[in-house]
Coordinates of C-alpha atoms in Angstrom, one line a residue:
X124 CA 89.8 129.4 84.5
X125 CA 92.4 130.9 86.9
X126 CA 94.3 130.0 90.0
X127 CA 92.9 132.2 92.7
X128 CA 96.1 132.3 94.8
X129 CA 98.5 135.2 95.7
X130 CA 101.6 132.9 95.6
X131 CA 102.2 129.5 94.1
X132 CA 105.1 127.5 95.6
X133 CA 106.4 124.6 93.5
X134 CA 109.0 122.1 94.7
X135 CA 111.0 120.0 92.2
X136 CA 110.7 122.8 89.7
X137 CA 113.9 121.5 87.9
X138 CA 112.4 118.0 87.5
X139 CA 110.5 116.5 84.5
X140 CA 107.0 117.4 85.8
X141 CA 108.2 120.6 87.5
X142 CA 109.5 122.2 84.4
X143 CA 106.2 121.5 82.5
X144 CA 104.2 122.8 85.4
X145 CA 106.3 126.0 85.7
X146 CA 106.0 126.7 81.9
X147 CA 102.2 126.3 82.0
X148 CA 101.7 128.4 85.1
X149 CA 103.9 131.2 83.6
X150 CA 102.6 131.1 80.0
X151 CA 99.6 128.8 79.8
X152 CA 99.4 125.9 77.4
X153 CA 96.5 125.1 75.1
X154 CA 97.6 121.4 75.1
X155 CA 97.0 121.3 78.8
X156 CA 93.8 123.4 79.4
X157 CA 92.7 125.8 76.6
X158 CA 90.5 127.6 79.1
X159 CA 93.3 128.2 81.6
X160 CA 94.6 131.7 82.0
X161 CA 98.1 131.9 83.5
X162 CA 99.2 134.7 85.8
X163 CA 97.8 136.8 88.6
X164 CA 100.1 135.1 91.2
X165 CA 103.8 135.1 92.0
X166 CA 105.5 131.8 91.2
X167 CA 108.1 130.4 93.6
X168 CA 110.3 127.6 92.3
X169 CA 112.3 125.4 94.7
X170 CA 115.1 123.7 92.9
X171 CA 117.9 121.4 94.2
X172 CA 121.0 123.4 95.2
X173 CA 123.6 123.4 92.4
X174 CA 121.2 121.6 90.1
X175 CA 119.9 122.6 86.6
X176 CA 120.2 126.2 85.7
X177 CA 117.7 126.4 82.9
X178 CA 114.9 127.3 85.2
X179 CA 114.0 130.9 84.6
X180 CA 115.9 133.5 86.5
X181 CA 114.2 135.7 89.0
X182 CA 111.6 138.1 87.7
X183 CA 108.7 140.1 89.2
X184 CA 106.4 137.1 88.8
X185 CA 108.8 134.2 89.2
X186 CA 111.3 133.7 92.0
X187 CA 113.9 130.8 91.9
X188 CA 115.1 129.4 95.2
X189 CA 117.9 126.9 95.6
X190 CA 117.9 124.5 98.6
X191 CA 117.4 121.0 99.8
X192 CA 114.1 119.6 101.1
X193 CA 115.9 117.4 103.6
X194 CA 117.0 120.6 105.4
X195 CA 114.0 122.0 107.2
X196 CA 115.6 125.5 107.3
X197 CA 115.6 125.5 103.5
X198 CA 111.8 124.9 103.5
X199 CA 111.3 127.6 106.0
X200 CA 113.3 130.1 103.9
X201 CA 111.5 129.1 100.7
X202 CA 108.1 129.7 102.2
X203 CA 109.0 132.7 104.2
X204 CA 106.3 134.9 102.4
X205 CA 103.6 132.2 102.4
X206 CA 100.1 133.0 103.7
X207 CA 96.6 131.7 103.8
X208 CA 96.1 132.9 100.2
X209 CA 98.6 130.6 98.7
X210 CA 99.1 127.2 97.0
X211 CA 101.9 124.6 97.5
X212 CA 102.5 122.0 94.7
X213 CA 105.0 119.4 96.0
X214 CA 106.4 117.5 93.0
X215 CA 109.9 116.8 94.3
X216 CA 110.9 113.2 95.0
X217 CA 113.4 110.6 94.0
X218 CA 112.8 107.5 91.9
X219 CA 116.2 106.2 91.2
X220 CA 118.5 106.9 94.2
X221 CA 122.2 106.6 94.7
X222 CA 121.5 104.9 98.0
X223 CA 118.4 103.3 99.6
X224 CA 118.2 105.9 102.4
X225 CA 117.5 108.6 99.9
X226 CA 114.0 107.1 99.4
X227 CA 113.1 107.9 102.9
X228 CA 115.2 111.1 103.5
X229 CA 113.7 112.7 100.4
X230 CA 110.3 111.2 99.7
X231 CA 109.2 110.9 103.4
X232 CA 111.1 113.3 105.5
X233 CA 111.5 115.9 102.7
X234 CA 107.7 115.8 102.3
X235 CA 107.2 116.2 106.0
X236 CA 109.5 119.2 106.1
X237 CA 107.8 121.1 103.3
X238 CA 104.2 120.2 104.3
X239 CA 104.8 121.0 108.0
X240 CA 106.3 124.4 106.9
X241 CA 103.3 125.1 104.7
X242 CA 100.8 124.2 107.5
X243 CA 102.7 126.4 110.0
X244 CA 102.3 129.3 107.5
X245 CA 98.5 128.6 107.2
X246 CA 98.7 127.9 103.5
X247 CA 95.4 127.5 101.8
X248 CA 95.9 124.5 99.6
X249 CA 98.6 121.7 99.3
X250 CA 98.9 119.3 96.3
X251 CA 101.4 116.4 96.6
X252 CA 102.5 114.1 93.8
X253 CA 102.7 110.5 94.7
X254 CA 103.0 107.4 92.4
X255 CA 101.4 104.2 91.4
X256 CA 104.1 102.3 93.4
X257 CA 102.4 102.5 96.9
X258 CA 99.6 100.3 95.4
X259 CA 102.0 97.9 93.7
X260 CA 100.9 95.6 90.8
X261 CA 97.4 94.6 89.5
X262 CA 96.3 91.0 89.9
X263 CA 95.6 90.7 86.2
X264 CA 95.4 92.6 82.9
X265 CA 91.6 92.7 82.9
X266 CA 89.9 96.1 83.1
X267 CA 87.9 95.0 86.1
X268 CA 91.2 94.8 88.1
X269 CA 92.3 98.3 87.4
X270 CA 93.4 100.3 90.5
X271 CA 91.1 103.0 91.8
X272 CA 91.4 105.3 94.8
X273 CA 90.1 102.5 97.2
X274 CA 92.7 100.0 96.2
X275 CA 94.7 98.9 99.3
X276 CA 98.4 99.6 99.8
X277 CA 100.7 96.9 98.5
X278 CA 104.0 98.9 98.0
X279 CA 106.5 97.8 95.3
X280 CA 110.0 97.8 96.7
X281 CA 111.7 100.7 98.5
X282 CA 110.3 103.4 96.4
X283 CA 106.7 102.2 96.8
X284 CA 107.2 101.9 100.6
X285 CA 108.6 105.4 100.8
X286 CA 105.6 106.8 98.9
X287 CA 103.2 104.8 101.0
X288 CA 104.7 106.3 104.2
X289 CA 104.5 109.7 102.6
X290 CA 100.8 109.2 101.8
X291 CA 100.0 107.9 105.3
X292 CA 101.6 111.0 106.7
X293 CA 99.5 113.2 104.4
X294 CA 96.3 111.3 105.3
X295 CA 97.0 112.0 109.0
X296 CA 97.0 115.7 108.1
X297 CA 93.9 115.4 106.0
X298 CA 92.2 114.0 109.2
X299 CA 93.2 117.3 110.9
X300 CA 91.2 119.1 108.2
X301 CA 94.2 120.4 106.2
X302 CA 93.3 120.9 102.6
X303 CA 95.6 118.4 100.9
X304 CA 95.1 116.6 97.6
X305 CA 97.2 113.5 96.6
X306 CA 97.9 112.9 92.9
X307 CA 99.0 109.4 91.8
X308 CA 100.5 109.4 88.3
X309 CA 102.0 106.3 86.6
X310 CA 104.8 106.1 84.0
X311 CA 105.6 109.6 82.6
X312 CA 106.3 110.5 79.0
X313 CA 106.5 113.8 77.1
X314 CA 108.1 117.3 77.2
X315 CA 111.4 117.9 79.2
X316 CA 112.1 114.2 79.4
X317 CA 115.4 113.1 81.1
X318 CA 118.0 111.2 79.2
X319 CA 116.8 107.8 80.4
X320 CA 113.6 108.3 78.3
X321 CA 115.6 108.9 75.2
X322 CA 117.6 105.8 75.9
X323 CA 114.2 103.9 76.0
X324 CA 113.3 105.3 72.6
X325 CA 116.7 104.4 71.1
X326 CA 116.4 100.9 72.4
X327 CA 113.0 100.5 70.7
X328 CA 114.4 102.0 67.5
X329 CA 117.2 99.4 67.5
X330 CA 115.0 96.4 68.5
X331 CA 116.9 96.1 71.8
X332 CA 114.1 96.9 74.3
X333 CA 113.7 93.7 76.3
X334 CA 110.2 92.2 76.0
X335 CA 109.5 90.0 78.9
X336 CA 106.5 87.6 78.6
X337 CA 103.9 88.0 75.9
X338 CA 103.6 91.8 76.1
X339 CA 99.9 91.8 77.0
X340 CA 100.5 93.1 80.5
X341 CA 98.8 96.6 81.0
X342 CA 100.6 99.8 81.9
X343 CA 99.0 103.1 82.5
X344 CA 101.1 106.0 81.3
X345 CA 100.6 109.8 81.6
X346 CA 101.8 112.5 79.3
X347 CA 103.2 115.2 81.5
X348 CA 100.8 117.8 79.9
X349 CA 97.9 115.6 81.0
X350 CA 99.3 115.4 84.5
X351 CA 99.7 119.2 84.6
X352 CA 96.0 119.5 83.7
X353 CA 95.1 117.2 86.6
X354 CA 97.1 119.3 89.0
X355 CA 95.5 122.6 87.9
X356 CA 92.0 121.1 88.1
X357 CA 92.8 119.9 91.6
X358 CA 93.9 123.4 92.5
X359 CA 90.8 125.1 91.2
X360 CA 88.1 122.6 92.4
X361 CA 87.2 122.7 96.1
X362 CA 85.9 119.1 95.8
X363 CA 89.5 117.9 95.7
X364 CA 90.1 118.7 99.4
X365 CA 91.2 115.6 101.2
X366 CA 91.0 113.4 98.1
X367 CA 93.3 111.1 96.2
X368 CA 93.2 111.0 92.4
X369 CA 94.8 108.7 89.8
X370 CA 95.8 110.9 86.9
X371 CA 96.8 109.1 83.7
X372 CA 96.0 108.9 80.0
X373 CA 92.5 107.9 79.0
X374 CA 93.1 104.2 79.0
X375 CA 96.0 101.8 79.9
X376 CA 98.2 100.4 77.1
X377 CA 99.6 96.9 76.7
X378 CA 103.4 96.7 76.5
X379 CA 102.9 95.5 72.9
X380 CA 100.9 98.7 72.2
X381 CA 103.5 100.9 73.8
X382 CA 106.4 99.5 71.9
X383 CA 104.5 99.3 68.6
X384 CA 103.3 102.9 69.0
X385 CA 106.8 104.2 69.6
X386 CA 108.1 102.3 66.6
X387 CA 105.3 103.7 64.5
X388 CA 106.1 107.3 65.5
X389 CA 109.8 106.8 64.8
X390 CA 109.0 105.4 61.3
X391 CA 106.5 108.2 60.6
X392 CA 109.3 110.6 61.2
X393 CA 111.2 108.9 58.4
X394 CA 113.6 106.9 60.6
X395 CA 114.2 103.2 60.2
X396 CA 113.6 100.8 63.0
X397 CA 114.9 97.3 63.5
X398 CA 112.9 94.2 64.2
X399 CA 112.5 93.3 67.9
X400 CA 115.5 91.2 68.9
X401 CA 115.1 90.6 72.7
X402 CA 112.2 88.5 73.9
X403 CA 112.6 86.9 77.2
X404 CA 110.2 84.4 79.1
X405 CA 107.9 85.7 81.8
X406 CA 110.0 84.2 84.6
X407 CA 112.9 86.5 83.7
X408 CA 110.9 89.3 85.2
X409 CA 110.4 87.3 88.4
X410 CA 114.1 86.6 88.6
X411 CA 114.8 90.4 88.2
X412 CA 112.2 91.1 90.9
X413 CA 113.8 88.7 93.3
X414 CA 117.3 90.2 92.6
X415 CA 115.9 93.7 93.0
X416 CA 114.4 92.7 96.4
X417 CA 117.6 91.1 97.6
X418 CA 119.8 94.1 96.5
X419 CA 117.5 96.6 98.1
X420 CA 117.4 94.5 101.3
X421 CA 121.1 94.9 101.7
X422 CA 121.0 98.6 100.8
X423 CA 121.9 98.5 97.1
X424 CA 119.8 100.1 94.3
X425 CA 120.3 98.9 90.7
X426 CA 118.2 101.0 88.3
X427 CA 118.4 98.5 85.4
X428 CA 117.4 95.5 87.5
X429 CA 114.6 97.5 89.1
X430 CA 113.2 98.6 85.7
X431 CA 113.5 95.1 84.3
X432 CA 111.6 93.7 87.3
X433 CA 108.5 95.7 86.3
X434 CA 108.4 94.9 82.6
X435 CA 106.1 91.9 82.9
X436 CA 103.9 93.5 85.5
X437 CA 100.4 94.9 85.2
X438 CA 100.4 98.5 86.6
X439 CA 97.3 100.2 85.5
X440 CA 94.6 102.5 86.9
X441 CA 91.2 104.0 86.3
X442 CA 90.8 107.8 86.1
X443 CA 87.1 107.7 86.5
X444 CA 87.1 109.6 89.8
X445 CA 89.1 112.4 88.4
X446 CA 86.9 112.6 85.3
X447 CA 83.7 112.7 87.4
X448 CA 84.9 115.1 90.2
X449 CA 87.4 117.3 88.5
X450 CA 86.2 117.1 84.9
X451 CA 89.6 115.8 84.0
X452 CA 89.9 115.1 80.3
X453 CA 93.3 114.1 79.0
X454 CA 94.0 115.7 75.7
X455 CA 97.1 113.8 74.6
X456 CA 97.3 110.1 73.8
X457 CA 100.5 107.9 73.5
X458 CA 100.9 108.4 69.7
X459 CA 100.4 112.1 69.8
X460 CA 102.5 112.7 72.8
X461 CA 105.4 110.6 71.6
X462 CA 105.4 112.3 68.2
X463 CA 105.3 115.7 69.8
X464 CA 108.5 115.0 71.8
X465 CA 110.4 113.0 69.2
X466 CA 109.8 115.7 66.5
X467 CA 111.8 118.0 68.8
X468 CA 114.6 115.4 69.2
X469 CA 114.9 114.0 65.7
X470 CA 118.6 114.6 65.6
X471 CA 119.0 112.4 68.7
X472 CA 116.7 109.6 67.6
X473 CA 118.1 109.3 64.0

């Protein structure tokens, strides 16, 4: 299996997903798709100006470009050599902004800038990474209520609204027969994680992760390697044109299962964990949600309150469409993926 493109352009190449995607497209990864053969194209990585420097330096097969998606001229320069033999994978976006306007400047206008540039160059295929947030929260933790690609928009807070507006823009381009695929991933975990994910693992280790409610609410999660698989399959399968796909691990997990799995991994690595200390009633999450709503209404974003507001929510999806149409088959489950990453960071988690 190969990508039949002359050039592959990736935005957000310095991000959590972007780093994994770049690594796989440059070298392949049997954990992602054993049958995938990397190479045969030139890879162009768009990274935020003055951001992380660990992205590979320029080579004959990989070009690193620094810019800002909110500046249309940056997008034009980045895609200067693009043609109708090429692929754009737009992973860039912001989840936890410094100010509320960043949601719309980056997630909406930044997407318009890069996609409009790609369309003007006649690019062959566009894949855009969205989120679960445009669809909001499930009505219950029953499997019959899992989100699918027909679930209506019900955006959760400013981030969800920005991703909904992004998707609606993309759907308008799909109606113009532009080959665009929208990918909706839920909560990430795995390789190249940011520091906030290590903070989560340490809180679980120390029994300080705040349980809200009974812990039976469902959360879909996706190992970044599984997500890269979904992206590659969308790129090689023509059936993906004009489609939306949920890409996640095989099944959703309850919050109890998530925390217990992380604790098990840590203990299997020979590290002691402490008994869960913080259990809060369900209504605590509702108070956090109301607080988050009020803060965002007056233009303030508080990451801790926002994260807490979601801890008692059901946010879970079905991957059946991706399985049926793309032959998507996630290789990594929560235990395996968590162990893979924490083995590499044992000194930090001890």
